[in-house]
CSV table of C-alpha atoms in Angstrom, one decimal:
chain,number,residue,atom,x,y,z
A,30,THR,CA,-5.1,-15.4,6.5
A,31,GLN,CA,-4.8,-12.4,4.3
A,32,LEU,CA,-7.9,-10.8,2.9
A,33,LEU,CA,-6.4,-10.7,-0.6
A,34,GLU,CA,-4.2,-13.5,-1.8
A,35,GLN,CA,-2.0,-13.1,-4.8
A,36,SER,CA,-0.3,-15.7,-6.9
A,37,PRO,CA,2.4,-16.3,-7.7
A,38,GLN,CA,4.4,-14.8,-4.9
A,39,PHE,CA,7.6,-14.6,-7.0
A,40,LEU,CA,7.9,-14.7,-10.8
A,41,SER,CA,11.1,-14.6,-12.8
A,42,ILE,CA,10.7,-14.6,-16.6
A,43,GLN,CA,12.6,-13.8,-19.7
A,44,GLU,CA,12.1,-10.6,-21.6
A,45,GLY,CA,9.3,-11.0,-24.2
A,46,GLU,CA,7.3,-13.6,-22.3
A,47,ASN,CA,3.8,-13.1,-21.1
A,48,LEU,CA,2.6,-13.5,-17.5
A,49,THR,CA,-0.5,-13.3,-15.4
A,50,VAL,CA,-0.8,-12.4,-11.8
A,51,TYR,CA,-3.9,-13.3,-9.8
A,52,CYS,CA,-5.6,-11.6,-6.9
A,53,ASN,CA,-8.2,-13.7,-5.0
A,54,SER,CA,-10.5,-13.1,-2.1
A,55,SER,CA,-13.5,-14.7,-0.4
A,56,SER,CA,-14.9,-11.3,0.0
A,57,VAL,CA,-16.7,-9.0,-2.4
A,58,PHE,CA,-15.1,-5.7,-3.2
A,59,SER,CA,-16.7,-2.6,-4.6
A,60,SER,CA,-13.5,-2.0,-6.5
A,61,LEU,CA,-10.0,-3.3,-6.6
A,62,GLN,CA,-6.8,-1.4,-7.5
A,63,TRP,CA,-3.5,-2.6,-8.8
A,64,TYR,CA,-0.2,-1.0,-7.8
A,65,ARG,CA,3.4,-1.3,-8.8
A,66,GLN,CA,6.1,-0.6,-6.3
A,67,GLU,CA,9.8,-0.1,-6.6
A,68,PRO,CA,12.1,-0.9,-3.6
A,69,GLY,CA,12.1,1.9,-1.1
A,70,GLU,CA,9.3,3.9,-2.7
A,71,GLY,CA,5.6,4.2,-2.2
A,72,PRO,CA,3.3,2.1,-4.5
A,73,VAL,CA,2.1,3.7,-7.7
A,74,LEU,CA,-1.5,3.2,-8.8
A,75,LEU,CA,-1.8,1.4,-12.2
A,76,VAL,CA,-5.6,1.0,-12.4
A,77,THR,CA,-8.9,0.8,-10.6
A,78,VAL,CA,-11.5,-1.7,-11.6
A,79,VAL,CA,-15.0,-1.2,-10.5
A,80,THR,CA,-17.5,-3.2,-12.5
A,81,GLY,CA,-17.7,-7.0,-12.3
A,82,GLY,CA,-16.4,-8.4,-15.5
A,83,GLU,CA,-14.6,-5.2,-16.4
A,84,VAL,CA,-11.5,-5.3,-18.5
A,85,LYS,CA,-9.1,-2.4,-18.7
A,86,LYS,CA,-6.0,-2.1,-20.8
A,87,LEU,CA,-3.0,0.0,-20.1
A,88,LYS,CA,-0.5,-0.5,-23.0
A,89,ARG,CA,0.8,-4.0,-22.5
A,90,LEU,CA,-1.0,-4.5,-19.2
A,91,THR,CA,-4.6,-6.0,-19.1
A,92,PHE,CA,-6.6,-5.9,-15.9
A,93,GLN,CA,-9.7,-7.9,-15.3
A,94,PHE,CA,-12.2,-7.8,-12.5
A,95,GLY,CA,-14.1,-11.0,-11.8
A,96,ASP,CA,-17.8,-11.1,-12.4
A,97,ALA,CA,-18.5,-11.7,-8.7
A,98,ARG,CA,-16.0,-8.9,-7.8
A,99,LYS,CA,-14.0,-11.2,-5.6
A,100,ASP,CA,-11.0,-11.6,-7.8
A,101,SER,CA,-8.9,-9.8,-10.3
A,102,SER,CA,-6.0,-10.5,-12.7
A,103,LEU,CA,-3.2,-8.6,-14.3
A,104,HIS,CA,-1.8,-9.9,-17.6
A,105,ILE,CA,1.4,-8.5,-19.0
A,106,THR,CA,2.2,-9.1,-22.7
A,107,ALA,CA,5.8,-9.2,-23.9
A,108,ALA,CA,7.3,-8.3,-20.5
A,109,GLN,CA,10.2,-5.9,-20.5
A,110,PRO,CA,13.0,-5.4,-17.8
A,111,GLY,CA,11.3,-2.1,-16.9
A,112,ASP,CA,8.3,-4.1,-15.7
A,113,THR,CA,10.3,-5.5,-12.9
A,114,GLY,CA,8.8,-4.6,-9.5
A,115,LEU,CA,6.4,-5.6,-6.8
A,116,TYR,CA,2.8,-5.8,-8.0
A,117,LEU,CA,0.1,-5.4,-5.5
A,118,CYS,CA,-3.7,-5.6,-5.6
A,119,ALA,CA,-5.6,-3.6,-3.0
A,120,GLY,CA,-9.1,-2.8,-2.0
A,121,PHE,CA,-11.4,-1.4,0.7
A,122,LYS,CA,-13.0,-3.6,3.2
A,123,GLY,CA,-15.9,-1.5,4.4
A,124,TYR,CA,-15.4,2.2,4.2
A,125,ASN,CA,-12.2,2.8,6.2
A,126,GLN,CA,-9.8,-0.2,5.9
A,127,PHE,CA,-7.7,-0.3,2.8
A,128,TYR,CA,-5.9,-3.6,2.4
A,129,PHE,CA,-3.2,-4.8,0.1
A,130,GLY,CA,-2.8,-8.3,-1.4
A,131,THR,CA,0.1,-10.5,-0.5
A,132,GLY,CA,2.1,-9.2,-3.4
A,133,THR,CA,3.9,-10.6,-6.5
A,134,SER,CA,7.5,-9.9,-7.0
A,135,LEU,CA,8.3,-9.8,-10.7
A,136,THR,CA,11.7,-10.0,-12.3
A,137,VAL,CA,12.1,-9.7,-16.0
A,138,ILE,CA,15.5,-10.9,-17.2
A,139,PRO,CA,16.9,-9.2,-20.3
B,17,GLY,CA,-1.8,16.3,-8.5
B,18,ALA,CA,-2.2,15.5,-4.8
B,19,VAL,CA,1.0,14.9,-2.9
B,20,VAL,CA,1.6,13.2,0.4
B,21,SER,CA,4.9,14.0,2.1
B,22,GLN,CA,6.5,11.6,4.6
B,23,HIS,CA,9.3,12.6,6.8
B,24,PRO,CA,12.0,11.5,7.6
B,25,SER,CA,12.7,9.3,4.7
B,26,ARG,CA,15.4,7.5,6.7
B,27,VAL,CA,16.0,7.4,10.4
B,28,ILE,CA,18.4,5.5,12.6
B,29,CYS,CA,17.7,5.4,16.3
B,30,LYS,CA,19.1,3.7,19.3
B,31,SER,CA,17.2,0.8,20.9
B,32,GLY,CA,14.9,2.0,23.6
B,33,THR,CA,14.4,5.5,22.2
B,34,SER,CA,11.3,6.8,20.4
B,35,VAL,CA,11.0,8.0,16.9
B,36,LYS,CA,8.3,10.0,15.1
B,37,ILE,CA,7.4,9.8,11.5
B,38,GLU,CA,5.2,12.5,9.9
B,39,CYS,CA,2.8,12.2,7.1
B,40,ARG,CA,1.4,15.3,5.5
B,41,SER,CA,-1.1,15.9,2.7
B,42,LEU,CA,0.3,18.9,1.0
B,43,ASP,CA,-2.5,20.2,-1.1
B,44,PHE,CA,-5.6,18.5,0.0
B,45,GLN,CA,-7.5,17.6,3.1
B,46,ALA,CA,-7.1,14.0,4.2
B,47,THR,CA,-10.2,12.6,5.9
B,48,THR,CA,-8.5,9.3,6.6
B,49,MET,CA,-4.8,8.3,6.8
B,50,PHE,CA,-3.5,4.8,6.8
B,51,TRP,CA,-0.2,3.5,8.1
B,52,TYR,CA,1.5,0.5,6.7
B,53,ARG,CA,4.6,-1.5,7.5
B,54,GLN,CA,6.5,-3.4,4.9
B,55,PHE,CA,9.3,-5.9,5.0
B,56,PRO,CA,11.6,-6.5,2.0
B,57,LYS,CA,9.9,-8.0,-1.0
B,58,LYS,CA,6.7,-8.4,1.0
B,59,SER,CA,3.4,-6.6,0.8
B,60,LEU,CA,2.2,-3.6,2.8
B,61,MET,CA,0.6,-4.6,6.1
B,62,LEU,CA,-2.1,-2.3,7.4
B,63,MET,CA,-1.2,-1.2,10.9
B,64,ALA,CA,-3.9,1.3,11.6
B,65,THR,CA,-6.4,3.7,10.1
B,66,SER,CA,-6.9,7.2,11.6
B,67,ASN,CA,-9.5,9.7,11.1
B,68,GLU,CA,-8.9,13.4,11.9
B,69,GLY,CA,-9.8,14.2,15.5
B,70,SER,CA,-10.6,10.6,16.5
B,71,LYS,CA,-8.6,7.7,17.8
B,72,ALA,CA,-6.9,5.4,15.4
B,73,THR,CA,-8.3,2.0,14.7
B,74,TYR,CA,-5.5,-0.6,15.0
B,75,GLU,CA,-5.3,-3.9,13.2
B,76,GLN,CA,-5.2,-7.0,15.2
B,77,GLY,CA,-1.8,-7.8,16.5
B,78,VAL,CA,-0.5,-4.2,16.3
B,79,GLU,CA,0.4,-2.8,19.7
B,80,LYS,CA,-1.4,0.5,20.3
B,81,ASP,CA,1.0,1.6,23.0
B,82,LYS,CA,4.1,0.9,20.9
B,83,PHE,CA,2.9,2.5,17.7
B,84,LEU,CA,1.2,5.7,18.7
B,85,ILE,CA,-0.8,7.3,15.9
B,86,ASN,CA,-2.0,10.9,16.0
B,87,HIS,CA,-4.2,12.5,13.4
B,88,ALA,CA,-4.3,16.0,14.7
B,89,SER,CA,-5.4,17.8,11.6
B,90,LEU,CA,-6.8,17.2,8.2
B,91,THR,CA,-3.3,17.4,6.7
B,92,LEU,CA,-1.1,15.7,9.3
B,93,SER,CA,-0.8,12.3,10.9
B,94,THR,CA,2.1,11.1,12.9
B,95,LEU,CA,3.4,7.6,13.8
B,96,THR,CA,5.5,7.4,16.9
B,97,VAL,CA,7.4,4.1,17.5
B,98,THR,CA,8.0,4.1,21.2
B,99,SER,CA,10.8,2.2,23.0
B,100,ALA,CA,12.0,1.0,19.6
B,101,HIS,CA,13.8,-2.3,19.3
B,102,PRO,CA,15.7,-3.8,16.4
B,103,GLU,CA,12.7,-5.9,15.4
B,104,ASP,CA,10.8,-2.6,14.7
B,105,SER,CA,13.2,-1.9,11.9
B,106,SER,CA,11.2,-1.7,8.7
B,107,PHE,CA,9.8,0.4,5.9
B,108,TYR,CA,6.8,2.4,7.1
B,109,ILE,CA,4.4,4.0,4.5
B,110,CYS,CA,1.5,6.3,5.1
B,111,SER,CA,-1.3,7.0,2.7
B,112,ALA,CA,-4.1,9.5,2.8
B,113,ARG,CA,-7.6,9.5,1.4
B,114,ALA,CA,-8.8,12.8,0.1
B,115,ARG,CA,-12.1,14.3,1.0
B,116,ALA,CA,-14.2,13.3,-2.0
B,117,SER,CA,-14.2,16.0,-4.6
B,118,LEU,CA,-14.7,16.4,-8.3
B,119,SER,CA,-11.0,16.7,-8.9
B,120,LEU,CA,-9.6,14.2,-6.4
B,121,GLY,CA,-12.5,11.7,-6.3
B,122,ASN,CA,-11.9,9.2,-3.5
B,123,THR,CA,-8.4,8.3,-4.3
B,124,ILE,CA,-5.7,7.1,-2.0
B,125,TYR,CA,-2.4,8.9,-2.2
B,126,PHE,CA,0.8,7.4,-0.8
B,127,GLY,CA,3.8,8.9,0.9
B,128,GLU,CA,7.3,8.1,-0.1
B,129,GLY,CA,7.9,5.9,2.9
B,130,SER,CA,10.3,6.0,5.8
B,131,TRP,CA,13.1,3.5,6.5
B,132,LEU,CA,13.5,3.0,10.2
B,133,THR,CA,16.6,1.2,11.5
B,134,VAL,CA,16.9,0.6,15.2
B,135,VAL,CA,20.4,-0.2,16.4
């Protein structure tokens, strides 16, 4: 069982549609991060959420941290082909173990 | 900004040989380095966490004798895959956590990854 479970695992949508990716855990996190990764490259940090209930917006991307700091979501409005990639949530368990979620592979079809 | 360099980016080795992957923090001191393994379209699986000057902490199911991790300095960690087999073929990524500072905070920085193919 993974510490951070993401859903859906795969998502294929048409350009212009909206989508939400979820990241859930039974553990409390002091913060969670969202990354986007292209094949063959390292993940790129999109955002860090720290406060329970926090909402952060990054252009068409909206990130939310659950009130109990056990879950987070990523909402993309009007998806574009350039949004295609692997989206990963991640967080520290304790001080020294940084875990990634199970990942969501997004394909946006032009 | 902070940069983590991983080398080689691609390596092909024969079954039974060992291969070393280096992870360097170029302009900051990394108190902790993390090694991950990733399969196509899958997430990053934490293999081990290493602190400078101490033994790495391996995740459950990761063979310590097969995946040797050395964190000899605050800017270099190495992963050596010993007696490699085709099933070890994968994408390996390192990351480094900077010593907390005003400019770098407590951020994780990722290397570019290394493709290992064992034939």
